[in-house]
Short mmCIF file of C-alpha atoms and ligand atoms in Angstrom, two decimals:
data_model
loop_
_atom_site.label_atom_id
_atom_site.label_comp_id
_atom_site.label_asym_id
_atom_site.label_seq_id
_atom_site.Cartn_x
_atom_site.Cartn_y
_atom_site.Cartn_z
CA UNK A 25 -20.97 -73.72 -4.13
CA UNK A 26 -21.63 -70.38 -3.58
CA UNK A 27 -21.19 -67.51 -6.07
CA UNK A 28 -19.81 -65.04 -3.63
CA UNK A 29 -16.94 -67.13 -2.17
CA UNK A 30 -14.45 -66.10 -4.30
CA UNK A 31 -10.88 -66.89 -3.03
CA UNK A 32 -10.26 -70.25 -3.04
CA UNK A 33 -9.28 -70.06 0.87
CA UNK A 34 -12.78 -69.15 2.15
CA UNK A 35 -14.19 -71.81 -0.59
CA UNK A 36 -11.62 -74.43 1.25
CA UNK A 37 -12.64 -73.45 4.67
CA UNK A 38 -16.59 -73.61 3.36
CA UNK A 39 -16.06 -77.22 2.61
CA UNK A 40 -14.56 -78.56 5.58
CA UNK A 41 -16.62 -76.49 7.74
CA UNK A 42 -19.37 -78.18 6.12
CA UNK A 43 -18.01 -81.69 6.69
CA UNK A 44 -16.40 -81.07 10.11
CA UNK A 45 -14.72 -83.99 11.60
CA UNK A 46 -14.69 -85.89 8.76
CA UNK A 47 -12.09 -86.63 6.02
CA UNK A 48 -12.12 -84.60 2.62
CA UNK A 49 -10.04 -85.76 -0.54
CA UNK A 50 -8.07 -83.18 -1.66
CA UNK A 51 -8.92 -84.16 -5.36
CA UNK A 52 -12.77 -83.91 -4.17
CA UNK A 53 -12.16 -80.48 -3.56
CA UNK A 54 -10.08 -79.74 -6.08
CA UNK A 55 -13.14 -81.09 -8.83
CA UNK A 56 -15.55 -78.95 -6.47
CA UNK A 57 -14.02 -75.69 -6.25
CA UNK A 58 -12.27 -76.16 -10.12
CA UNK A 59 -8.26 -75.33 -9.19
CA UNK A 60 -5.49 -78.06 -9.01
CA UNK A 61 -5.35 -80.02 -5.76
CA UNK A 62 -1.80 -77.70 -5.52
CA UNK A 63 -4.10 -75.31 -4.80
CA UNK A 64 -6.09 -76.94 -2.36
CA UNK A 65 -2.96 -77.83 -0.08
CA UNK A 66 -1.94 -74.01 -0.28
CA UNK A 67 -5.43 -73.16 0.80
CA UNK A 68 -5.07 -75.50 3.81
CA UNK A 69 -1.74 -74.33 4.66
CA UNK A 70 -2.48 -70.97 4.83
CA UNK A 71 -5.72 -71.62 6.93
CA UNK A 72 -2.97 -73.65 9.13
CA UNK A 73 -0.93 -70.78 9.70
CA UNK A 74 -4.32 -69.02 10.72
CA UNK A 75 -4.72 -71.05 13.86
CA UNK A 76 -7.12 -74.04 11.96
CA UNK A 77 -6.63 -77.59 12.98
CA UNK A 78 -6.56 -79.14 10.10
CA UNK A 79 -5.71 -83.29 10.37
CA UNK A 80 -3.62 -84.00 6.43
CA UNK A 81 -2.76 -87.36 5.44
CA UNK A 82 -2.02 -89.45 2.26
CA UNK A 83 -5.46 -91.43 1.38
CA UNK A 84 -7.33 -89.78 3.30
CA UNK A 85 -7.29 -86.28 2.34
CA UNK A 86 -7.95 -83.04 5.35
CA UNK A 87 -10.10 -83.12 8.47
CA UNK A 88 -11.30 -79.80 10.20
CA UNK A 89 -11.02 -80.64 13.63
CA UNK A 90 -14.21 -80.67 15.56
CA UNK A 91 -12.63 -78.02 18.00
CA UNK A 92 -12.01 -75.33 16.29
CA UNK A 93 -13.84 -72.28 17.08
CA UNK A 94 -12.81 -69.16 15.08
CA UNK A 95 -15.51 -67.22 13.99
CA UNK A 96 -15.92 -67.25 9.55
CA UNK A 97 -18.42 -66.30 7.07
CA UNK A 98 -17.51 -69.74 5.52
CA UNK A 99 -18.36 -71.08 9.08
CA UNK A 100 -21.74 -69.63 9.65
CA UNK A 101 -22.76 -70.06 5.62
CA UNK A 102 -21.31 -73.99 6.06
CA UNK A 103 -24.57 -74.08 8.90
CA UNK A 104 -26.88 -72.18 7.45
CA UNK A 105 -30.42 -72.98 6.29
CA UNK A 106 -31.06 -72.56 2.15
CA UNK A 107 -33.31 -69.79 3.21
CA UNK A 108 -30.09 -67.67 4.83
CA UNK A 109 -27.69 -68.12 2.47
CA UNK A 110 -28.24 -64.43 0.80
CA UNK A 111 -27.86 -62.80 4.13
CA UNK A 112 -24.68 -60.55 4.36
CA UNK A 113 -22.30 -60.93 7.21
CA UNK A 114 -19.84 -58.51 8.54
CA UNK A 115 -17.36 -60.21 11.21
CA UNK A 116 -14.68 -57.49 13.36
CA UNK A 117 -12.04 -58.70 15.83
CA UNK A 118 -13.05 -56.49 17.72
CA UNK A 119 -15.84 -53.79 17.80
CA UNK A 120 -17.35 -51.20 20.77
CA UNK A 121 -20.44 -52.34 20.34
CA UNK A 122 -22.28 -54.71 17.25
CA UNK A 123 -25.58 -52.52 18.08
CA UNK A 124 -24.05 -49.39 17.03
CA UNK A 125 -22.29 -50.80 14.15
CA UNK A 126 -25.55 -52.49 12.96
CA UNK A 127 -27.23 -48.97 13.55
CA UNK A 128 -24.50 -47.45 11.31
CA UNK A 129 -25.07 -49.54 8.81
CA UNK A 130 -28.56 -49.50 9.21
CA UNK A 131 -28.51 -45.25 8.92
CA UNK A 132 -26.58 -46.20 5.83
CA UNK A 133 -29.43 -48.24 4.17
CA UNK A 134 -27.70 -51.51 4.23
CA UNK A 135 -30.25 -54.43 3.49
CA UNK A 136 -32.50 -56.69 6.30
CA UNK A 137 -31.16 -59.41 7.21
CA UNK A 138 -27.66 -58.20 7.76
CA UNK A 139 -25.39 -59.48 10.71
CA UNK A 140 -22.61 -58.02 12.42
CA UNK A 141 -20.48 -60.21 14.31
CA UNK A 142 -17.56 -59.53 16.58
CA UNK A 143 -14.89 -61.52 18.73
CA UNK A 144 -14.96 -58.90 21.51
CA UNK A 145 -16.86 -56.19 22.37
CA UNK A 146 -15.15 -52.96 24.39
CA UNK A 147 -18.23 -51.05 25.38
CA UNK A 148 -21.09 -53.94 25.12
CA UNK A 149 -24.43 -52.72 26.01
CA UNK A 150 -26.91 -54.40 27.80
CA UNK A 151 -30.60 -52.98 29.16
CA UNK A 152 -31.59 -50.32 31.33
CA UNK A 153 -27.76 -48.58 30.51
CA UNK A 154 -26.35 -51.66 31.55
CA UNK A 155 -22.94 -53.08 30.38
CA UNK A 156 -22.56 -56.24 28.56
CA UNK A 157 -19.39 -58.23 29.70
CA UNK A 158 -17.69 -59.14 26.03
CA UNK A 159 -14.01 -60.43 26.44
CA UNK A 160 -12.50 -62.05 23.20
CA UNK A 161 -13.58 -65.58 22.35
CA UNK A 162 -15.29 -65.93 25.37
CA UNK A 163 -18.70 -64.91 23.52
CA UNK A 164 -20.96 -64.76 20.86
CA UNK A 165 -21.83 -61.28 19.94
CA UNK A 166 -23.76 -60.29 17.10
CA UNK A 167 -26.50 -58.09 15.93
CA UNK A 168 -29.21 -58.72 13.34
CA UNK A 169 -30.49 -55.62 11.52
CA UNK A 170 -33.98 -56.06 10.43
CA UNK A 171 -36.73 -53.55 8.57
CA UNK A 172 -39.83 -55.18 9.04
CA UNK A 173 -43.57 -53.88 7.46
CA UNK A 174 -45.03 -53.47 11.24
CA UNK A 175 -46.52 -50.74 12.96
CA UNK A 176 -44.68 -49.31 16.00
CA UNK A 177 -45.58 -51.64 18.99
CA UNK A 178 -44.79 -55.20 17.62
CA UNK A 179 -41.03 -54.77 19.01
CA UNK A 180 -42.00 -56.31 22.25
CA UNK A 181 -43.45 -59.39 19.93
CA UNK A 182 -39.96 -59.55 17.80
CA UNK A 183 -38.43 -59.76 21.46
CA UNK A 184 -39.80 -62.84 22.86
CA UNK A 185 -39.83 -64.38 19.07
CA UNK A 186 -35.81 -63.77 19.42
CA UNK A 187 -35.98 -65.32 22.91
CA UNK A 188 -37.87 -68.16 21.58
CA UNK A 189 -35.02 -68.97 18.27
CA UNK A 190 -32.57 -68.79 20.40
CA UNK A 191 -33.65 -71.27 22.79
CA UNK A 192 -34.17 -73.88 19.77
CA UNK A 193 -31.17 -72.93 18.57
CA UNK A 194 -29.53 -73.82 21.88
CA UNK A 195 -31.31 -77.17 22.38
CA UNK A 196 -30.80 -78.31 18.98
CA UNK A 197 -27.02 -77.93 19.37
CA UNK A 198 -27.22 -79.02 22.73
CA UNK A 199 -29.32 -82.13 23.29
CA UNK A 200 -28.64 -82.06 26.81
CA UNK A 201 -29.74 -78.50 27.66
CA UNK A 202 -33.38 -77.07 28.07
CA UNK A 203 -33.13 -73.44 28.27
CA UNK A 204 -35.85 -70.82 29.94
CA UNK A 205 -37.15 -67.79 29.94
CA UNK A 206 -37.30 -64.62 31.90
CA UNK A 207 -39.46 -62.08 30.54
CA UNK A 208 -38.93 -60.17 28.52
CA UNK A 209 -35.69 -61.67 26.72
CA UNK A 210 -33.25 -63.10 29.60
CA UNK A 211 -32.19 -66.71 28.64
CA UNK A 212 -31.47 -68.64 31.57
CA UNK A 213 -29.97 -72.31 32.15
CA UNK A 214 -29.50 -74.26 35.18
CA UNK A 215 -31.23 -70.77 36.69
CA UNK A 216 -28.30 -68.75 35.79
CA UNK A 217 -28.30 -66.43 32.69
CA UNK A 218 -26.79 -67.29 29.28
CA UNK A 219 -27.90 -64.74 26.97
CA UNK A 220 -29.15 -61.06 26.71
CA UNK A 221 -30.76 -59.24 24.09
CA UNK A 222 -31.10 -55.76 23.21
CA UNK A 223 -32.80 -54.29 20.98
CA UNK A 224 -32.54 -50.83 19.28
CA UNK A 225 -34.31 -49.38 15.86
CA UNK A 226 -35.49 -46.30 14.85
CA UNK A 227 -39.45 -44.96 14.80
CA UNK A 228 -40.47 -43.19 12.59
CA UNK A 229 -42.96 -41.31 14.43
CA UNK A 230 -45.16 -39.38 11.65
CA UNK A 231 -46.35 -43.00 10.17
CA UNK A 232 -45.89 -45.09 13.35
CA UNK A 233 -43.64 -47.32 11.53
CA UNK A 234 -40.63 -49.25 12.42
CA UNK A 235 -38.34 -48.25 10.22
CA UNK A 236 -35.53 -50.77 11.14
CA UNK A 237 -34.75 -52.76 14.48
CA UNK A 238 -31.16 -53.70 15.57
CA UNK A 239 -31.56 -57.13 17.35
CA UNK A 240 -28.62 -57.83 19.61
CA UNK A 241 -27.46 -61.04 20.91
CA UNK A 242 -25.22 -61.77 23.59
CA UNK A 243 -24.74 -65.38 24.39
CA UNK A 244 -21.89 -66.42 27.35
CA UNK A 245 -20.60 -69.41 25.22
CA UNK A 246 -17.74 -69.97 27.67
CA UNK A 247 -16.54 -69.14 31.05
CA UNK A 248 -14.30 -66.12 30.27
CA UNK A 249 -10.50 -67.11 30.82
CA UNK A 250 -9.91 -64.95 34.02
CA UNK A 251 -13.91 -65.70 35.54
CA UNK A 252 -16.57 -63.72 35.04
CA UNK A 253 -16.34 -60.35 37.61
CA UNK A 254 -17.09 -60.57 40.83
CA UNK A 255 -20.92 -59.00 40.48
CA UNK A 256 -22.10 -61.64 37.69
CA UNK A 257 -20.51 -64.59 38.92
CA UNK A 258 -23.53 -65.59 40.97
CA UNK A 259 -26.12 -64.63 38.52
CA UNK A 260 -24.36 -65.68 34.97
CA UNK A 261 -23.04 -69.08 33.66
CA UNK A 262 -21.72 -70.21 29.86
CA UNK A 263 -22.84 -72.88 27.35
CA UNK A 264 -19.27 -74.46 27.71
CA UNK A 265 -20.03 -75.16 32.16
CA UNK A 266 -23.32 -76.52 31.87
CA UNK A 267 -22.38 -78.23 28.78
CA UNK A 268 -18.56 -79.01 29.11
CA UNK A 269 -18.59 -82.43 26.68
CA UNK A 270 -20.27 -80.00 23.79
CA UNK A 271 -18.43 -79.58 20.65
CA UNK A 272 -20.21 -76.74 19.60
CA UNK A 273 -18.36 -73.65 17.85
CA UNK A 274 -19.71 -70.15 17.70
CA UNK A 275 -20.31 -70.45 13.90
CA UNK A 276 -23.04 -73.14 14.23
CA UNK A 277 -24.49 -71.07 17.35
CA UNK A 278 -25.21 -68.12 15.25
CA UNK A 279 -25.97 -69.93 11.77
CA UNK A 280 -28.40 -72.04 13.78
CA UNK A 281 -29.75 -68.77 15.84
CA UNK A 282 -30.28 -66.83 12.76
CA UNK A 283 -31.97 -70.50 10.88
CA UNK A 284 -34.51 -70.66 13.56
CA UNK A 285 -35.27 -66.73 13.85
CA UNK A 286 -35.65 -66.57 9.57
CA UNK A 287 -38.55 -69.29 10.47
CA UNK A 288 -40.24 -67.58 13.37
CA UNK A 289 -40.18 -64.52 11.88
CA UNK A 290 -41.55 -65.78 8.52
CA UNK A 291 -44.59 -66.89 10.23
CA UNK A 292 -44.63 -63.82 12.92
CA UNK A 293 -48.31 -63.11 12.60
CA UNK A 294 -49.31 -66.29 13.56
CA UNK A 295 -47.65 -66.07 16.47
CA UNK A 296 -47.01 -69.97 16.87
CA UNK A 297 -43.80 -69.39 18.44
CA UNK A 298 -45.84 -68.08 21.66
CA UNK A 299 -46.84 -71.38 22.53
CA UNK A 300 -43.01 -72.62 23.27
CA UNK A 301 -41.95 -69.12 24.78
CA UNK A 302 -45.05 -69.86 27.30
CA UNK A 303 -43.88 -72.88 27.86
CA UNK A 304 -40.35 -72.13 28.29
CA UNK A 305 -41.43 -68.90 30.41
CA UNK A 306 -39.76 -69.00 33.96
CA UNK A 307 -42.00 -66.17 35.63
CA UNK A 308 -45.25 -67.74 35.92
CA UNK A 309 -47.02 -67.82 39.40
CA UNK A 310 -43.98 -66.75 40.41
CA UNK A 311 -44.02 -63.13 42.58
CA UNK A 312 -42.05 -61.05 40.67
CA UNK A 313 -41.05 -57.31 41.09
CA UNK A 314 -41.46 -54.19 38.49
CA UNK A 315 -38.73 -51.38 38.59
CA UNK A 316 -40.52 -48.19 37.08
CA UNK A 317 -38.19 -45.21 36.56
CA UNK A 318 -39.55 -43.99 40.24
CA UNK A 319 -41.14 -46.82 42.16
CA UNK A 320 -40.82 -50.71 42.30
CA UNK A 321 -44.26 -52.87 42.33
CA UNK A 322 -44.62 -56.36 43.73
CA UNK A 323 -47.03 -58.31 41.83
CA UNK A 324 -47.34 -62.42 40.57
CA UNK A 325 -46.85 -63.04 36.83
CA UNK A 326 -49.49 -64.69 35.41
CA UNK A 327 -49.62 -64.94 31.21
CA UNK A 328 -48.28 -63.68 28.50
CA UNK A 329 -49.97 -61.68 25.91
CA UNK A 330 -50.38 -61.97 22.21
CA UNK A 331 -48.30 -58.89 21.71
CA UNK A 332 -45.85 -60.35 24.05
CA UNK A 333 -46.47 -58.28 26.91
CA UNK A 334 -46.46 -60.06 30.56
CA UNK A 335 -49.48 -60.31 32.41
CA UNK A 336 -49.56 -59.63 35.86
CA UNK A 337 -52.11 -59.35 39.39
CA UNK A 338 -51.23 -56.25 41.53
CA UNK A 339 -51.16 -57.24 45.04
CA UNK A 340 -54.20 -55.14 45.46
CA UNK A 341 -56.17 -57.72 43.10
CA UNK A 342 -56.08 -55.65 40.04
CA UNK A 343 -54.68 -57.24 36.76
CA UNK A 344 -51.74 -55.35 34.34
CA UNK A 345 -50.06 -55.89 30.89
CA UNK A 346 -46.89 -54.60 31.15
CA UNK A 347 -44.01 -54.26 28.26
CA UNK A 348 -40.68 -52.92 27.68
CA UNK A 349 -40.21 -53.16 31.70
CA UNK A 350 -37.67 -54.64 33.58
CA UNK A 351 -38.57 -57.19 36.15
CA UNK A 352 -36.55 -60.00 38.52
CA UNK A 353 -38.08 -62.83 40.33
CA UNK A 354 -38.88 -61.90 44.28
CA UNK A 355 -36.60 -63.87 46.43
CA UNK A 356 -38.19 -66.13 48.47
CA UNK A 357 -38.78 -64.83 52.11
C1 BTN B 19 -28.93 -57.64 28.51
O1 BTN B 19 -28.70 -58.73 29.01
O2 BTN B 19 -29.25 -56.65 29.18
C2 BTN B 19 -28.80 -57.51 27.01
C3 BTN B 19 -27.42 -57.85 26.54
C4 BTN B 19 -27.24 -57.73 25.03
C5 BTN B 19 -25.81 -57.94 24.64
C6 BTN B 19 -25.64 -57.97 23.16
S1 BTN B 19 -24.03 -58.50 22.68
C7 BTN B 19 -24.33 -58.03 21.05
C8 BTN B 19 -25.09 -56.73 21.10
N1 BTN B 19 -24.20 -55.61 21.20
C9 BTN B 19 -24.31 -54.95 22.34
O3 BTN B 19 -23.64 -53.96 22.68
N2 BTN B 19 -25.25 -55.54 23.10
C10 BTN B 19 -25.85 -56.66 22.43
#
């Protein structure tokens, strides 16, 4: 167990998260957690009340049902890797934005590793000033604060290494999905998009050093109760259309996201994890189009760097590295 989970409620709810689906003696628990199995059927009542399906019979003890899908610590620490467990997690109903919370926090000198979750977001952010769509439940949003030992430059790297964990996470969840990638962090299914990510730190520009980045992660987990607005309905889709059989909840998602980005990231110099965002990369050969703050350039995409930045052949013949641009695929003529 672990040493943090102090009421025996989240302790409950840490067990049968772990053991979803399947049937958990009450005395089992009871000897796990060290209260009386009195305790234990409180515990589940009270989680009842809370909106948890929770099948209860004589012999055969409680069953989380496979459907449930509220976000919990206990949830995300139930699927998390050994090498997470440490990792604080702050969860809101409902924030503006989990960037600017993890930034506050950040300004504040809480630790790496921290993640801010929320249910909804009411002023999501996306690139380039753009909004992210965030309605309640419909979404996973989180940020992941992390202060890395890297001079200022490697964000672009930490970008597609994001890209690439959450595209394992997503096929390791989903066996029937194989997820791509649109430079520099656009996750697309199907050839709709799934997930954004933002990302936001602070420089400090006398050393060069990043002091801290905020990674932020928006993932369309299902279609949104009233659509999604008129002006992403073409371009967007969710985990739950392209995947509609998947029993997937939003705690795995993120445990499994933040499993697969502790690994990359552990290993970030040898930049291993380039290999699979090549492969996974959706640009190449493709004629593609760069917006600059004044001008747009037409070009073909042809690599990506070691530093993560795109290469690319100007129509006039010359080659580029570009980074931190935004770019969309040319329509065909
Ligand atoms: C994009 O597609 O342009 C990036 C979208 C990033 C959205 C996520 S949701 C969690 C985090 N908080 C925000 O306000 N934005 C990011």
């Amino acid at each position: 167990m672990q040493e943090k989970r102090t009421n025996v409620k989240d302790q409950v709810l840490y067990v049968l998260e772990s053991r979803k689906g399947e049937d958990v003696s009450g005395r089992r628990m009871a000897d796990m957690i060290g209260v009386s199995r009195t305790a234990i059927w409180k515990a589940v009542r009270s989680l009842q009340e809370m909106g948890y399906v929770i099948e209860a019979g004589t012999n055969r003890g409680y069953c989380l049902s496979v459907y449930n899908d509220i976000l919990s610590e206990s949830g995300i620490r139930a699927n998390f890797d050994d090498e997470c467990k440490d990792l604080p997690i702050h969860i809101y109903d409902s924030l503006e934005s989990t960037n600017k919370t993890a930034m506050q926090l950040a300004l504040e000198d809480t630790p790496s590793g921290t993640i801010v979750i929320a249910d909804a977001q009411t002023s999501g952010r996306g690139r380039i000033k753009r909004s992210f769509f965030s309605p309640k439940g419909a979404g996973v949003y989180f940020s992941i604060l992390i202060r890395p030992n890297f001079q200022k430059g490697k964000p672009t790297l930490i970008m597609t290494a994001v890209c690439v964990a959450v595209c394992m996470a997503i096929e390791k969840l989903y066996k029937d999905l194989t997820p791509g990638i649109k430079w520099i962090n656009d996750v697309f299914i199907n050839g709709k998009k799934i997930c954004g990510i933002l990302t936001d730190g602070l420089v400090n520009f006398e050393t060069g050093e990043v002091d801290f980045l905020i990674i932020g992660i928006g993932i369309n987990f299902k279609n949104p109760v009233s659509g999604f607005p008129a002006e992403l309905e073409r371009i967007a889709t969710s985990l739950g259309a392209v995947s509609p059989d998947s029993m997937v909840s939003r705690n795995e998602l993120i445990a499994e996201i933040v499993n697969q980005l502790k690994k990359i990231i552990a290993d970030i110099h040898d930049k291993d994890f380039l290999a699979e965002y090549r492969k996974r990369s959706l640009l190449f050969n493709k004629r593609i189009i760069i917006r600059r703050k004044d001008k747009t350039i037409r070009a073909t995409a042809l690599d990506i760097d070691n530093a993560g930045g795109l290469l690319v052949r100007l129509d006039d013949g010359r080659t580029q590295l570009i980074y931190n641009t935004e770019v969309s695929i040319q329509a065909a003529q």
